[in-house]
């Protein structure tokens, strides 16, 4: 191929010269002063035309050869990526000097399906670039050239040049039918991506403090990111960077000793840790003696003194239980590796920074600038009392993640309020050569705040921060009310009802978070999220249940999937069948798109599209015909397969979004 490309480059140069020559000839022959046309000129013109003809013949045969080198299709391709490869080859072949042009592929809006399913939009840009080089080619000419130069691909049925110079691509129905069958046979296989070792730092609440809605967002978004990256076969490490270290523990330990002197032998009954925290803070602020003792305990804790360690452990356990209860309810898995884990790493990172002469004295503190020019805010690496800070633990953590965990992608799912902190950490890590930006991708996946329906920060009616367990309980209550308002408690068994209740409650809380662009703030409203119309979890879950119920009542010989798969072809003749098939096959495109910048709302929008397109399909294409006595008279097995494929696609997306599909709702 590269030889061909080189050959073509020569030819193209030749063509450019030929064209220059012929325009010169034209100019000369038009000029009145040369009425007597020179013999030589005519000869030249003839020669030139011959050359041009030969050139086009050679180009055609090269294109033919390249075309016979057809593109392979694996089971699970992203159609956009595949077409990008197709057109990259076409550009390299037709216009080798522009071989590096990034390919632009866009799906065609389904309302304009007659113009194709995808289009390549490169011709306009190429025409502009050529013009700058003094070559006049219209976008349509270029588009024609591109179309001719595309290698064969089994996913393309035909191509047409249209409009201002688009190459419109029509997908092949045979390919689509086959791809859908593959989904049903083998499940949904992930598109191939470059495998990475990724660490996702998410949830990360603080011991002895309330886990608030910001942590809820981090938990929900982080869990889905992990599921997405795991599905794409990355090697994912899920880390809960718990705030379990720092000076506040001195005061908590001192207070524990005072309130429960026999804590070493008997587990202290701290029911309400927040209250306990407030009490100790009060003691700390009012009692000098206590304050001294608290400072003392920080030192003994950090030096590993057993009693202080034990006290700390007990306090952490109380919080840990509360957090775990939330994780269990939301089906979240995350490995605890709190700030305390990095104690020894903090010592060594401070050493490293000192050796590299990156630390500076500043009123007793030791600070580090992330930029040589001292712009921005410096990190506080060692406090004036010798203690470490949030900055120190994040420097130690990033080093550990890169040097010991060997991660090449590190993701921090933390609210937007901390973006300065993370940018500074990333820059500082680069400055001291822990991080190499050409190898390591570090990313602050930020998100906006949760607002109440009044548009202000989310609070309870009395103005307190909302306790997460209360929030989940409220969701459960509302979801049950909704199910009962539809009389579901009479139809479902007790077990089915509770499954449905949980699926709706937790599903809608997660989905209403994920379905917005995470960067923006979002309004928390049970009424909106429990709406069964529009882009909501409830609508999606209902649609899924409806699809399942279509086949549930069929007897085995009507819908033994394996049998049908071997004997029935998927037919995509009806406009709505074809539309549904094309929609389902966009899944891989969407997953790749979501993983690029870690935005999950694209996946939510896709689910919503699948559900609406399925509804259109189901409204106009019968799957099962019944007579007036309700007996089945005809089954369209191809369409049954389409229903099953839709359910499979939704199930996979639901899994990533943390929705639990239920077959009865
Ligand atoms: N515990 C912190 C908080 O509640 C979040 C920690 C995020 N992760 C990190 N590596 N800094 O704000």
XYZ file of C-alpha atoms in Angstrom, residues 179-551:
373
model
C -24.757 -8.158 13.008
C -28.079 -8.405 14.821
C -27.926 -12.169 14.711
C -24.430 -12.052 16.132
C -25.743 -10.027 19.035
C -28.371 -12.643 19.704
C -25.978 -15.544 19.340
C -22.955 -14.280 21.192
C -24.178 -11.376 23.260
C -22.941 -7.869 22.736
C -19.217 -7.813 22.243
C -17.338 -4.612 22.991
C -15.782 -2.618 20.173
C -12.034 -3.031 20.049
C -10.115 -0.276 21.783
C -6.561 0.105 22.950
C -6.499 -1.540 26.355
C -5.327 0.583 29.263
C -4.792 0.231 32.953
C -7.194 2.770 34.407
C -7.721 3.923 37.949
C -11.046 5.537 38.767
C -11.058 7.575 41.978
C -14.701 8.061 42.892
C -17.253 8.407 45.679
C -14.539 9.325 48.228
C -16.594 10.684 51.144
C -15.063 11.754 54.442
C -15.091 9.829 57.714
C -17.263 11.291 60.435
C -18.873 13.646 57.983
C -22.098 13.362 56.122
C -21.919 11.715 52.719
C -23.715 14.409 50.752
C -25.362 14.675 47.347
C -22.025 15.678 45.780
C -20.640 12.328 46.871
C -23.794 10.699 45.542
C -23.079 12.182 42.108
C -19.478 11.005 42.246
C -20.643 7.537 43.299
C -23.198 7.230 40.511
C -21.046 8.706 37.740
C -17.920 6.857 38.900
C -19.658 3.489 39.038
C -20.992 3.942 35.497
C -17.615 5.031 34.172
C -16.077 1.893 35.668
C -18.770 -0.269 34.112
C -18.283 1.386 30.736
C -14.507 0.993 30.795
C -14.764 -2.568 32.062
C -17.109 -3.406 29.227
C -14.538 -1.983 26.823
C -12.076 -4.447 28.388
C -9.837 -1.919 30.082
C -8.120 -3.000 33.224
C -10.023 -0.942 35.794
C -9.101 -0.233 39.419
C -11.948 1.276 41.417
C -10.674 3.384 44.292
C -12.516 5.058 47.151
C -10.165 7.826 48.222
C -11.773 8.125 51.643
C -11.025 11.205 53.718
C -9.855 9.159 56.691
C -6.741 11.053 57.788
C -5.813 14.460 59.047
C -5.907 16.639 62.111
C -9.640 16.259 62.771
C -8.906 12.725 63.969
C -6.893 14.059 66.897
C -9.968 15.708 68.249
C -12.198 12.720 67.525
C -9.823 10.340 69.305
C -9.449 12.654 72.289
C -13.225 12.900 72.516
C -13.651 9.146 72.227
C -11.242 8.589 75.110
C -13.205 11.053 77.195
C -16.701 9.792 76.381
C -16.001 6.054 76.242
C -12.934 5.422 78.400
C -13.170 1.641 77.985
C -13.329 1.811 74.177
C -10.382 -0.591 73.960
C -12.443 -3.419 75.424
C -15.968 -2.484 74.473
C -17.079 -1.162 71.114
C -18.362 2.379 71.676
C -22.028 2.863 70.803
C -21.631 5.824 68.516
C -24.907 5.909 66.685
C -24.643 9.358 65.275
C -21.124 10.132 64.240
C -22.027 13.579 62.918
C -23.288 14.515 66.334
C -20.165 13.053 67.894
C -18.069 15.124 65.516
C -19.912 18.310 66.443
C -19.462 17.616 70.161
C -15.751 17.087 69.777
C -15.399 20.215 67.658
C -17.084 22.195 70.392
C -14.672 20.808 72.994
C -11.789 21.587 70.666
C -12.845 25.198 70.183
C -13.551 25.941 73.850
C -11.105 23.893 75.917
C -7.359 24.596 75.630
C -6.467 21.458 77.566
C -8.547 19.329 75.192
C -7.038 21.050 72.197
C -3.529 20.162 73.351
C -4.540 16.572 73.883
C -6.125 16.488 70.418
C -2.880 17.687 68.814
C -1.062 15.054 70.786
C -3.314 12.353 69.442
C -2.641 13.425 65.855
C 1.042 12.872 66.446
C 0.528 9.522 68.133
C -1.881 8.400 65.407
C 0.558 9.289 62.659
C 3.425 7.573 64.435
C 1.311 4.425 64.714
C 0.759 4.323 68.470
C -1.570 1.290 68.993
C -4.257 2.836 71.194
C -4.730 5.831 68.950
C -4.777 3.538 65.950
C -7.452 1.440 67.577
C -9.548 4.503 68.397
C -9.201 5.756 64.843
C -10.173 2.346 63.501
C -13.321 2.307 65.624
C -14.364 5.722 64.401
C -13.720 4.807 60.788
C -15.756 1.636 61.190
C -18.853 3.584 62.148
C -18.684 5.642 58.954
C -17.648 2.714 56.846
C -20.817 0.846 57.780
C -22.972 3.778 56.773
C -21.194 4.187 53.455
C -21.371 0.485 52.726
C -25.118 0.478 53.301
C -25.476 3.134 50.595
C -23.167 1.239 48.218
C -25.161 -1.949 48.724
C -28.415 -0.226 47.963
C -27.017 1.386 44.823
C -25.101 -1.727 43.746
C -21.769 0.057 43.806
C -18.414 -1.656 44.166
C -15.375 0.332 45.193
C -12.184 -0.549 46.970
C -11.309 1.525 49.992
C -7.922 3.164 49.803
C -8.228 6.253 51.927
C -5.792 9.053 52.525
C -4.328 7.139 55.500
C -3.015 4.526 53.074
C -0.577 7.123 51.771
C 1.031 8.080 55.116
C 4.415 6.510 54.278
C 4.100 7.576 50.647
C 3.596 11.151 51.780
C 6.861 11.017 53.690
C 8.669 9.787 50.627
C 7.059 12.184 48.172
C 8.064 15.075 50.438
C 11.588 13.687 50.346
C 11.510 13.520 46.595
C 10.258 17.076 46.231
C 12.872 18.315 48.654
C 15.633 16.536 46.738
C 14.375 18.043 43.511
C 14.452 21.457 45.189
C 10.794 22.013 44.505
C 9.831 23.008 48.056
C 9.908 26.570 49.287
C 9.475 28.031 52.747
C 6.454 30.285 53.103
C 5.610 31.586 56.592
C 6.573 28.277 58.158
C 4.824 26.160 55.533
C 6.538 24.322 52.738
C 4.896 25.010 49.461
C 5.360 23.936 45.883
C 4.529 25.899 42.752
C 3.146 23.824 39.923
C 4.499 26.283 37.385
C 8.041 27.505 37.195
C 6.765 31.036 36.713
C 4.885 30.803 40.042
C 1.521 31.491 38.520
C -1.655 30.096 40.020
C -1.887 28.813 43.575
C 0.926 26.836 45.188
C 0.348 23.484 46.871
C 0.858 23.264 50.602
C 3.016 20.184 51.021
C 3.959 20.494 54.711
C 2.038 22.632 57.175
C 3.810 24.795 59.726
C 3.072 22.179 62.430
C 4.755 19.540 60.274
C 1.485 17.908 59.240
C 0.456 16.960 55.718
C -2.512 18.215 53.723
C -5.014 17.196 51.062
C -2.398 18.369 48.542
C 0.282 16.119 50.018
C -1.939 13.049 49.923
C -2.909 13.724 46.317
C 0.732 14.120 45.294
C 1.561 10.849 47.052
C -1.492 9.188 45.497
C -0.739 10.233 41.937
C 2.816 9.000 42.307
C 1.663 5.673 43.720
C -0.888 5.273 40.933
C 1.684 5.912 38.227
C 4.790 4.322 39.639
C 3.390 1.401 41.575
C 0.013 0.709 40.049
C 1.418 1.382 36.578
C -1.736 3.139 35.480
C -1.669 5.083 32.240
C -5.092 6.624 32.729
C -6.219 8.143 36.017
C -9.712 9.475 36.433
C -10.879 11.633 39.333
C -14.641 11.865 39.632
C -14.971 14.913 41.852
C -17.164 18.028 41.816
C -16.198 21.014 39.663
C -15.353 23.017 42.769
C -12.081 21.120 42.994
C -10.894 21.713 39.444
C -8.157 24.159 40.490
C -6.886 21.619 42.996
C -6.637 18.862 40.401
C -5.155 21.036 37.691
C -2.491 22.140 40.126
C -1.778 18.564 41.199
C -1.499 17.422 37.568
C 0.846 20.254 36.653
C 2.946 19.778 39.764
C 3.239 16.044 39.098
C 4.413 16.851 35.601
C 6.878 19.429 36.829
C 8.569 16.956 39.155
C 8.555 14.256 36.439
C 6.165 11.853 38.165
C 3.791 12.263 35.266
C 4.659 12.174 31.600
C 1.758 13.627 29.646
C 2.656 11.712 26.512
C 2.194 8.452 28.407
C -0.205 9.212 31.246
C -3.643 10.585 30.802
C -4.979 12.246 33.934
C -8.475 13.564 33.918
C -10.656 15.431 36.337
C -14.162 14.232 35.520
C -16.000 17.127 37.034
C -19.677 17.630 37.659
C -21.974 20.453 38.724
C -23.965 20.820 41.919
C -27.354 19.326 42.723
C -30.096 21.904 43.019
C -33.484 21.715 44.686
C -36.656 22.425 42.755
C -36.392 26.032 43.893
C -33.173 26.304 41.895
C -31.098 26.729 45.054
C -28.613 24.307 46.533
C -30.302 21.034 47.433
C -31.432 21.138 51.101
C -34.164 19.669 53.265
C -37.198 21.818 54.042
C -35.615 22.818 57.323
C -32.475 23.889 55.474
C -30.224 20.998 56.542
C -28.096 18.998 54.158
C -29.984 15.984 52.910
C -28.933 12.647 54.362
C -28.382 10.162 51.567
C -30.147 7.309 53.309
C -33.189 9.542 53.791
C -33.077 10.440 50.129
C -33.007 6.805 49.052
C -35.845 5.996 51.467
C -37.914 8.791 50.001
C -37.229 7.399 46.524
C -38.420 3.971 47.637
C -41.577 5.448 49.106
C -42.411 7.438 46.001
C -41.695 4.538 43.720
C -44.044 2.281 45.668
C -46.745 4.929 45.560
C -46.387 5.125 41.819
C -46.544 1.365 41.351
C -49.648 1.166 43.554
C -51.320 3.986 41.687
C -51.163 1.651 38.688
C -52.549 -1.209 40.719
C -49.341 -3.163 40.447
C -49.499 -4.482 43.993
C -52.466 -6.568 42.836
C -50.707 -8.065 39.831
C -47.158 -8.623 41.019
C -46.054 -11.063 43.694
C -44.580 -9.499 46.825
C -41.123 -10.328 45.588
C -41.735 -8.938 42.119
C -43.170 -5.798 43.645
C -40.107 -5.107 45.753
C -37.843 -5.763 42.789
C -39.842 -3.338 40.708
C -39.861 -0.790 43.522
C -36.089 -0.885 43.856
C -35.492 -0.839 40.121
C -37.636 2.268 39.758
C -36.396 4.088 42.880
C -32.667 3.618 42.500
C -32.877 3.551 38.721
C -34.533 6.937 38.528
C -32.136 8.531 41.006
C -29.141 7.286 39.026
C -30.603 7.999 35.631
C -31.678 11.554 36.369
C -28.085 12.230 37.363
C -26.535 10.511 34.350
C -28.862 11.800 31.663
C -27.700 15.407 31.935
C -24.375 16.658 30.744
C -22.492 16.138 34.013
C -20.755 19.517 33.846
C -23.986 21.415 34.356
C -25.865 21.674 37.621
C -29.017 19.609 37.787
C -32.314 19.902 39.542
C -33.272 17.015 41.772
C -36.974 16.342 41.416
C -38.699 13.081 42.268
C -41.753 14.171 40.287
C -39.731 14.644 37.144
C -37.678 11.512 37.475
C -40.736 9.346 38.128
C -42.505 10.632 35.035
C -43.185 7.762 32.671
C -42.927 9.960 29.598
C -39.801 11.495 28.175
C -36.197 10.586 28.743
C -36.577 9.018 32.199
C -35.591 5.723 33.786
C -39.244 4.879 34.299
C -40.012 5.241 30.590
C -37.020 3.094 29.656
C -37.824 0.407 32.211
C -41.430 0.271 31.052
C -40.419 -0.029 27.428
C -38.038 -2.840 28.285
C -40.758 -4.645 30.213
C -43.119 -4.236 27.282
C -40.599 -5.793 24.917
C -40.119 -8.707 27.272
C -43.832 -9.256 27.583
C -44.192 -9.628 23.801
C -42.333 -12.899 23.790
